[in-house]
Amino acid sequence: PSNPILYAPAMNLLDEIGLREADYEAASTVVKNAVMEFTGRFTAEFVVPDVAGRDYVRGLDRRAFDDLLWKRLQKSVVAVDGFGVSGVVKDAAGRVVGVEGSREGGDVEVYGANVAVVGADGRHSAVARFVGAAVTLEQAAHTSTVHLAEWTGLRPAGSREGPAVHIVATGRGKNVLMFPSAGGRVSVCTHIRSDRVDVGGDVEGWYLRQIEALPEARARLEGATRV
């Protein structure tokens, strides 16, 4: 649960479906550097190693990137915008062959006939519930609560030129992550153990106080603007 990053193997998969890097250039930032700071202890700087032919990752503007991906997929699939899945359709043998749902409370619509149904809808997947899929692995001992916003005008991270993934960690269940997004913006994320989060009805104030409490994060954002 942190800032969106696109790694080399994922970019290779996008190549395979015809979504080239040039297509999402404006929705991302090439990142070759990383800085890890354990507050009050030490700082370590890294370069991104060559993986699958690329020696960089891309920080993403998810809104713009997801829109591009959605439009690209419409060239090869039927895209139904605003559709909420409310159930699955099964054949006489009990196999799932489609989905049903509606758009903005309208009539029930059914899609699929002898097709594969992929429930790529996250940890609390509705499709998984509809088909009774078993949980194969769950680790809930230490969950995290994340708040994030985009900023501009941050001070540079580390000694190398160019954008960097920057993590300020305490080793005690509180981190601030600063990852390039797109267009010069940086996604600044507070990442804290859930059992230690108490926003008290003031999410914005809570978010800013967590950043202020870590000197390295506070220094990076001095003079920056939240957008």
CSV table of C-alpha atoms in Angstrom, one decimal:
chain,number,residue,atom,x,y,z
A,1,PRO,CA,0.0,0.0,0.0
A,2,SER,CA,2.2,2.8,-1.3
A,3,ASN,CA,2.9,5.0,-4.2
A,4,PRO,CA,2.3,3.6,-7.7
A,5,ILE,CA,5.5,2.4,-9.5
A,6,LEU,CA,5.7,0.5,-12.8
A,7,TYR,CA,8.6,-2.0,-12.9
A,8,ALA,CA,10.4,-3.4,-15.9
A,9,PRO,CA,8.6,-6.8,-16.1
A,10,ALA,CA,5.2,-4.9,-16.1
A,11,MET,CA,6.5,-2.6,-18.9
A,12,ASN,CA,7.4,-5.7,-20.9
A,13,LEU,CA,3.9,-7.0,-20.5
A,14,LEU,CA,2.5,-3.7,-21.7
A,15,ASP,CA,4.8,-4.0,-24.7
A,16,GLU,CA,3.1,-7.3,-25.5
A,17,ILE,CA,-0.3,-5.8,-25.6
A,18,GLY,CA,0.9,-2.9,-27.8
A,19,LEU,CA,1.0,-0.2,-25.1
A,20,ARG,CA,4.4,1.3,-25.7
A,21,GLU,CA,6.4,3.5,-23.3
A,22,ALA,CA,5.8,6.5,-25.6
A,23,ASP,CA,2.1,6.1,-25.1
A,24,TYR,CA,2.4,6.7,-21.3
A,25,GLU,CA,5.4,9.0,-21.3
A,26,ALA,CA,3.3,11.9,-20.1
A,27,ALA,CA,1.6,9.9,-17.4
A,28,SER,CA,4.9,8.8,-15.8
A,29,THR,CA,8.4,9.7,-14.8
A,30,VAL,CA,11.6,7.6,-15.5
A,31,VAL,CA,13.3,7.0,-12.2
A,32,LYS,CA,16.9,5.5,-12.0
A,33,ASN,CA,17.8,6.5,-8.4
A,34,ALA,CA,16.6,5.5,-4.9
A,35,VAL,CA,17.3,6.9,-1.5
A,36,MET,CA,16.6,5.1,1.8
A,37,GLU,CA,16.9,7.1,5.0
A,38,PHE,CA,16.5,5.6,8.4
A,39,THR,CA,15.8,8.7,10.3
A,40,GLY,CA,18.5,9.7,12.8
A,41,ARG,CA,20.7,6.7,11.7
A,42,PHE,CA,21.9,6.5,8.2
A,43,THR,CA,21.2,7.2,4.5
A,44,ALA,CA,21.8,4.7,1.7
A,45,GLU,CA,21.6,5.6,-2.0
A,46,PHE,CA,21.0,3.1,-4.8
A,47,VAL,CA,20.7,3.0,-8.6
A,48,VAL,CA,18.0,0.8,-10.1
A,49,PRO,CA,19.6,-2.4,-11.5
A,50,ASP,CA,19.0,-3.6,-15.0
A,51,VAL,CA,16.0,-6.0,-14.9
A,52,ALA,CA,14.5,-7.5,-18.0
A,53,GLY,CA,16.3,-5.0,-20.2
A,54,ARG,CA,15.5,-1.8,-18.3
A,55,ASP,CA,17.6,-0.1,-15.7
A,56,TYR,CA,14.8,2.2,-14.4
A,57,VAL,CA,11.3,2.1,-13.0
A,58,ARG,CA,8.4,4.6,-13.8
A,59,GLY,CA,6.5,6.6,-11.2
A,60,LEU,CA,2.9,6.8,-12.3
A,61,ASP,CA,0.1,9.2,-12.3
A,62,ARG,CA,-2.6,6.5,-11.9
A,63,ARG,CA,-5.5,8.6,-13.1
A,64,ALA,CA,-3.8,9.3,-16.4
A,65,PHE,CA,-2.2,5.9,-16.8
A,66,ASP,CA,-5.4,4.0,-16.0
A,67,ASP,CA,-7.3,6.1,-18.6
A,68,LEU,CA,-4.7,5.2,-21.3
A,69,LEU,CA,-4.8,1.5,-20.4
A,70,TRP,CA,-8.6,1.6,-20.5
A,71,LYS,CA,-8.7,3.2,-23.9
A,72,ARG,CA,-6.0,0.7,-25.2
A,73,LEU,CA,-8.0,-2.3,-24.0
A,74,GLN,CA,-11.1,-1.0,-25.8
A,75,LYS,CA,-9.4,-2.0,-29.1
A,76,SER,CA,-9.5,-5.7,-28.2
A,77,VAL,CA,-12.4,-6.1,-25.7
A,78,VAL,CA,-15.9,-4.8,-25.2
A,79,ALA,CA,-15.5,-2.0,-22.6
A,80,VAL,CA,-18.5,-1.1,-20.5
A,81,ASP,CA,-18.0,2.0,-18.4
A,82,GLY,CA,-19.7,2.5,-15.1
A,83,PHE,CA,-20.8,-1.1,-14.8
A,84,GLY,CA,-21.1,-2.7,-11.4
A,85,VAL,CA,-20.9,-6.5,-11.2
A,86,SER,CA,-23.6,-7.9,-9.0
A,87,GLY,CA,-23.2,-11.6,-9.8
A,88,VAL,CA,-21.8,-14.3,-12.1
A,89,VAL,CA,-23.6,-16.4,-14.8
A,90,LYS,CA,-23.1,-20.1,-14.7
A,91,ASP,CA,-23.9,-22.8,-17.3
A,92,ALA,CA,-25.7,-26.1,-16.7
A,93,ALA,CA,-22.5,-27.7,-15.5
A,94,GLY,CA,-21.9,-24.9,-12.9
A,95,ARG,CA,-19.1,-23.3,-14.8
A,96,VAL,CA,-18.8,-19.5,-14.7
A,97,VAL,CA,-19.4,-18.2,-18.2
A,98,GLY,CA,-20.2,-14.5,-17.6
A,99,VAL,CA,-21.1,-11.7,-15.3
A,100,GLU,CA,-24.3,-9.7,-14.6
A,101,GLY,CA,-24.8,-6.2,-13.2
A,102,SER,CA,-26.1,-2.8,-13.9
A,103,ARG,CA,-25.1,0.8,-14.6
A,104,GLU,CA,-26.2,3.5,-12.2
A,105,GLY,CA,-29.1,1.4,-10.9
A,106,GLY,CA,-30.4,0.6,-14.3
A,107,ASP,CA,-31.7,-2.7,-15.6
A,108,VAL,CA,-29.6,-5.9,-15.1
A,109,GLU,CA,-27.3,-6.5,-18.0
A,110,VAL,CA,-25.5,-9.8,-18.8
A,111,TYR,CA,-22.1,-10.2,-20.5
A,112,GLY,CA,-20.3,-13.3,-21.6
A,113,ALA,CA,-21.0,-16.6,-23.2
A,114,ASN,CA,-18.4,-19.3,-22.8
A,115,VAL,CA,-15.8,-16.8,-21.8
A,116,ALA,CA,-13.1,-16.5,-19.1
A,117,VAL,CA,-14.1,-14.4,-16.2
A,118,VAL,CA,-11.2,-12.7,-14.4
A,119,GLY,CA,-11.9,-11.3,-11.0
A,120,ALA,CA,-9.1,-8.7,-10.9
A,121,ASP,CA,-10.8,-6.6,-8.3
A,122,GLY,CA,-8.5,-6.7,-5.3
A,123,ARG,CA,-8.2,-8.1,-1.9
A,124,HIS,CA,-12.0,-7.9,-1.2
A,125,SER,CA,-12.9,-9.3,-4.6
A,126,ALA,CA,-16.7,-9.4,-5.3
A,127,VAL,CA,-16.1,-12.1,-8.0
A,128,ALA,CA,-14.1,-14.2,-5.5
A,129,ARG,CA,-17.1,-14.1,-3.1
A,130,PHE,CA,-19.6,-14.9,-5.9
A,131,VAL,CA,-17.6,-18.1,-6.9
A,132,GLY,CA,-16.7,-19.1,-3.3
A,133,ALA,CA,-13.0,-18.9,-4.0
A,134,ALA,CA,-10.8,-20.0,-1.1
A,135,VAL,CA,-8.3,-17.7,0.5
A,136,THR,CA,-4.8,-19.2,-0.3
A,137,LEU,CA,-2.7,-16.8,1.7
A,138,GLU,CA,-3.6,-14.0,4.1
A,139,GLN,CA,-1.3,-12.0,6.3
A,140,ALA,CA,-3.2,-9.5,8.5
A,141,ALA,CA,-1.0,-9.3,11.6
A,142,HIS,CA,0.4,-5.9,10.6
A,143,THR,CA,-1.8,-3.9,8.3
A,144,SER,CA,-0.9,-0.3,7.2
A,145,THR,CA,-2.9,2.9,6.8
A,146,VAL,CA,-1.9,5.1,4.0
A,147,HIS,CA,-2.7,8.8,3.2
A,148,LEU,CA,-1.1,10.5,0.2
A,149,ALA,CA,-1.2,13.7,-1.9
A,150,GLU,CA,0.8,15.1,-4.8
A,151,TRP,CA,3.3,17.9,-4.3
A,152,THR,CA,5.6,20.1,-6.5
A,153,GLY,CA,8.7,21.9,-5.7
A,154,LEU,CA,10.4,19.4,-3.4
A,155,ARG,CA,14.1,19.7,-2.7
A,156,PRO,CA,16.3,17.0,-4.5
A,157,ALA,CA,16.7,13.6,-2.8
A,158,GLY,CA,20.2,12.3,-2.5
A,159,SER,CA,23.4,13.3,-4.3
A,160,ARG,CA,22.6,12.0,-7.8
A,161,GLU,CA,21.0,14.0,-10.5
A,162,GLY,CA,17.5,13.1,-11.6
A,163,PRO,CA,14.3,11.9,-9.9
A,164,ALA,CA,14.5,9.4,-7.1
A,165,VAL,CA,12.3,7.1,-5.1
A,166,HIS,CA,12.8,8.4,-1.6
A,167,ILE,CA,11.8,6.5,1.6
A,168,VAL,CA,12.1,7.9,5.1
A,169,ALA,CA,11.8,5.1,7.5
A,170,THR,CA,11.8,4.9,11.3
A,171,GLY,CA,11.9,1.1,11.7
A,172,ARG,CA,9.1,1.6,14.2
A,173,GLY,CA,6.0,1.3,12.0
A,174,LYS,CA,6.0,4.8,10.5
A,175,ASN,CA,7.4,5.7,7.0
A,176,VAL,CA,7.0,8.6,4.6
A,177,LEU,CA,7.5,7.7,0.9
A,178,MET,CA,8.1,10.2,-1.8
A,179,PHE,CA,7.8,8.8,-5.4
A,180,PRO,CA,7.9,10.8,-8.6
A,181,SER,CA,4.5,10.8,-10.3
A,182,ALA,CA,4.3,12.8,-13.6
A,183,GLY,CA,4.7,16.3,-14.8
A,184,GLY,CA,7.2,17.2,-12.0
A,185,ARG,CA,4.8,16.1,-9.3
A,186,VAL,CA,5.8,13.8,-6.4
A,187,SER,CA,3.4,11.5,-4.6
A,188,VAL,CA,4.1,11.9,-0.8
A,189,CYS,CA,2.6,9.0,1.2
A,190,THR,CA,2.4,8.4,4.9
A,191,HIS,CA,2.6,4.7,5.6
A,192,ILE,CA,1.8,3.8,9.2
A,193,ARG,CA,0.8,0.7,11.2
A,194,SER,CA,-3.0,0.7,11.4
A,195,ASP,CA,-3.2,0.2,15.1
A,196,ARG,CA,-1.2,3.4,15.6
A,197,VAL,CA,-3.5,5.6,13.4
A,198,ASP,CA,-6.0,8.0,15.0
A,199,VAL,CA,-6.9,10.8,12.7
A,200,GLY,CA,-9.5,12.2,15.2
A,201,GLY,CA,-11.7,13.4,12.4
A,202,ASP,CA,-8.9,15.5,10.8
A,203,VAL,CA,-7.3,13.5,8.0
A,204,GLU,CA,-5.4,16.4,6.5
A,205,GLY,CA,-4.0,17.5,9.8
A,206,TRP,CA,-3.0,14.0,10.7
A,207,TYR,CA,-1.2,13.6,7.3
A,208,LEU,CA,0.8,16.8,7.7
A,209,ARG,CA,1.7,16.1,11.3
A,210,GLN,CA,3.2,12.7,10.3
A,211,ILE,CA,5.4,14.4,7.8
A,212,GLU,CA,6.4,17.2,10.2
A,213,ALA,CA,7.5,14.6,12.8
A,214,LEU,CA,10.3,13.2,10.5
A,215,PRO,CA,13.1,15.7,10.0
A,216,GLU,CA,14.2,14.3,6.7
A,217,ALA,CA,10.7,14.4,5.2
A,218,ARG,CA,10.1,17.8,6.6
A,219,ALA,CA,13.3,19.1,5.1
A,220,ARG,CA,12.5,17.7,1.7
A,221,LEU,CA,9.1,19.4,1.6
A,222,GLU,CA,10.3,22.8,2.9
A,223,GLY,CA,9.0,25.3,0.3
A,224,ALA,CA,7.0,22.7,-1.6
A,225,THR,CA,3.4,23.0,-2.6
A,226,ARG,CA,0.7,20.4,-2.2
A,227,VAL,CA,-1.3,20.2,-5.4
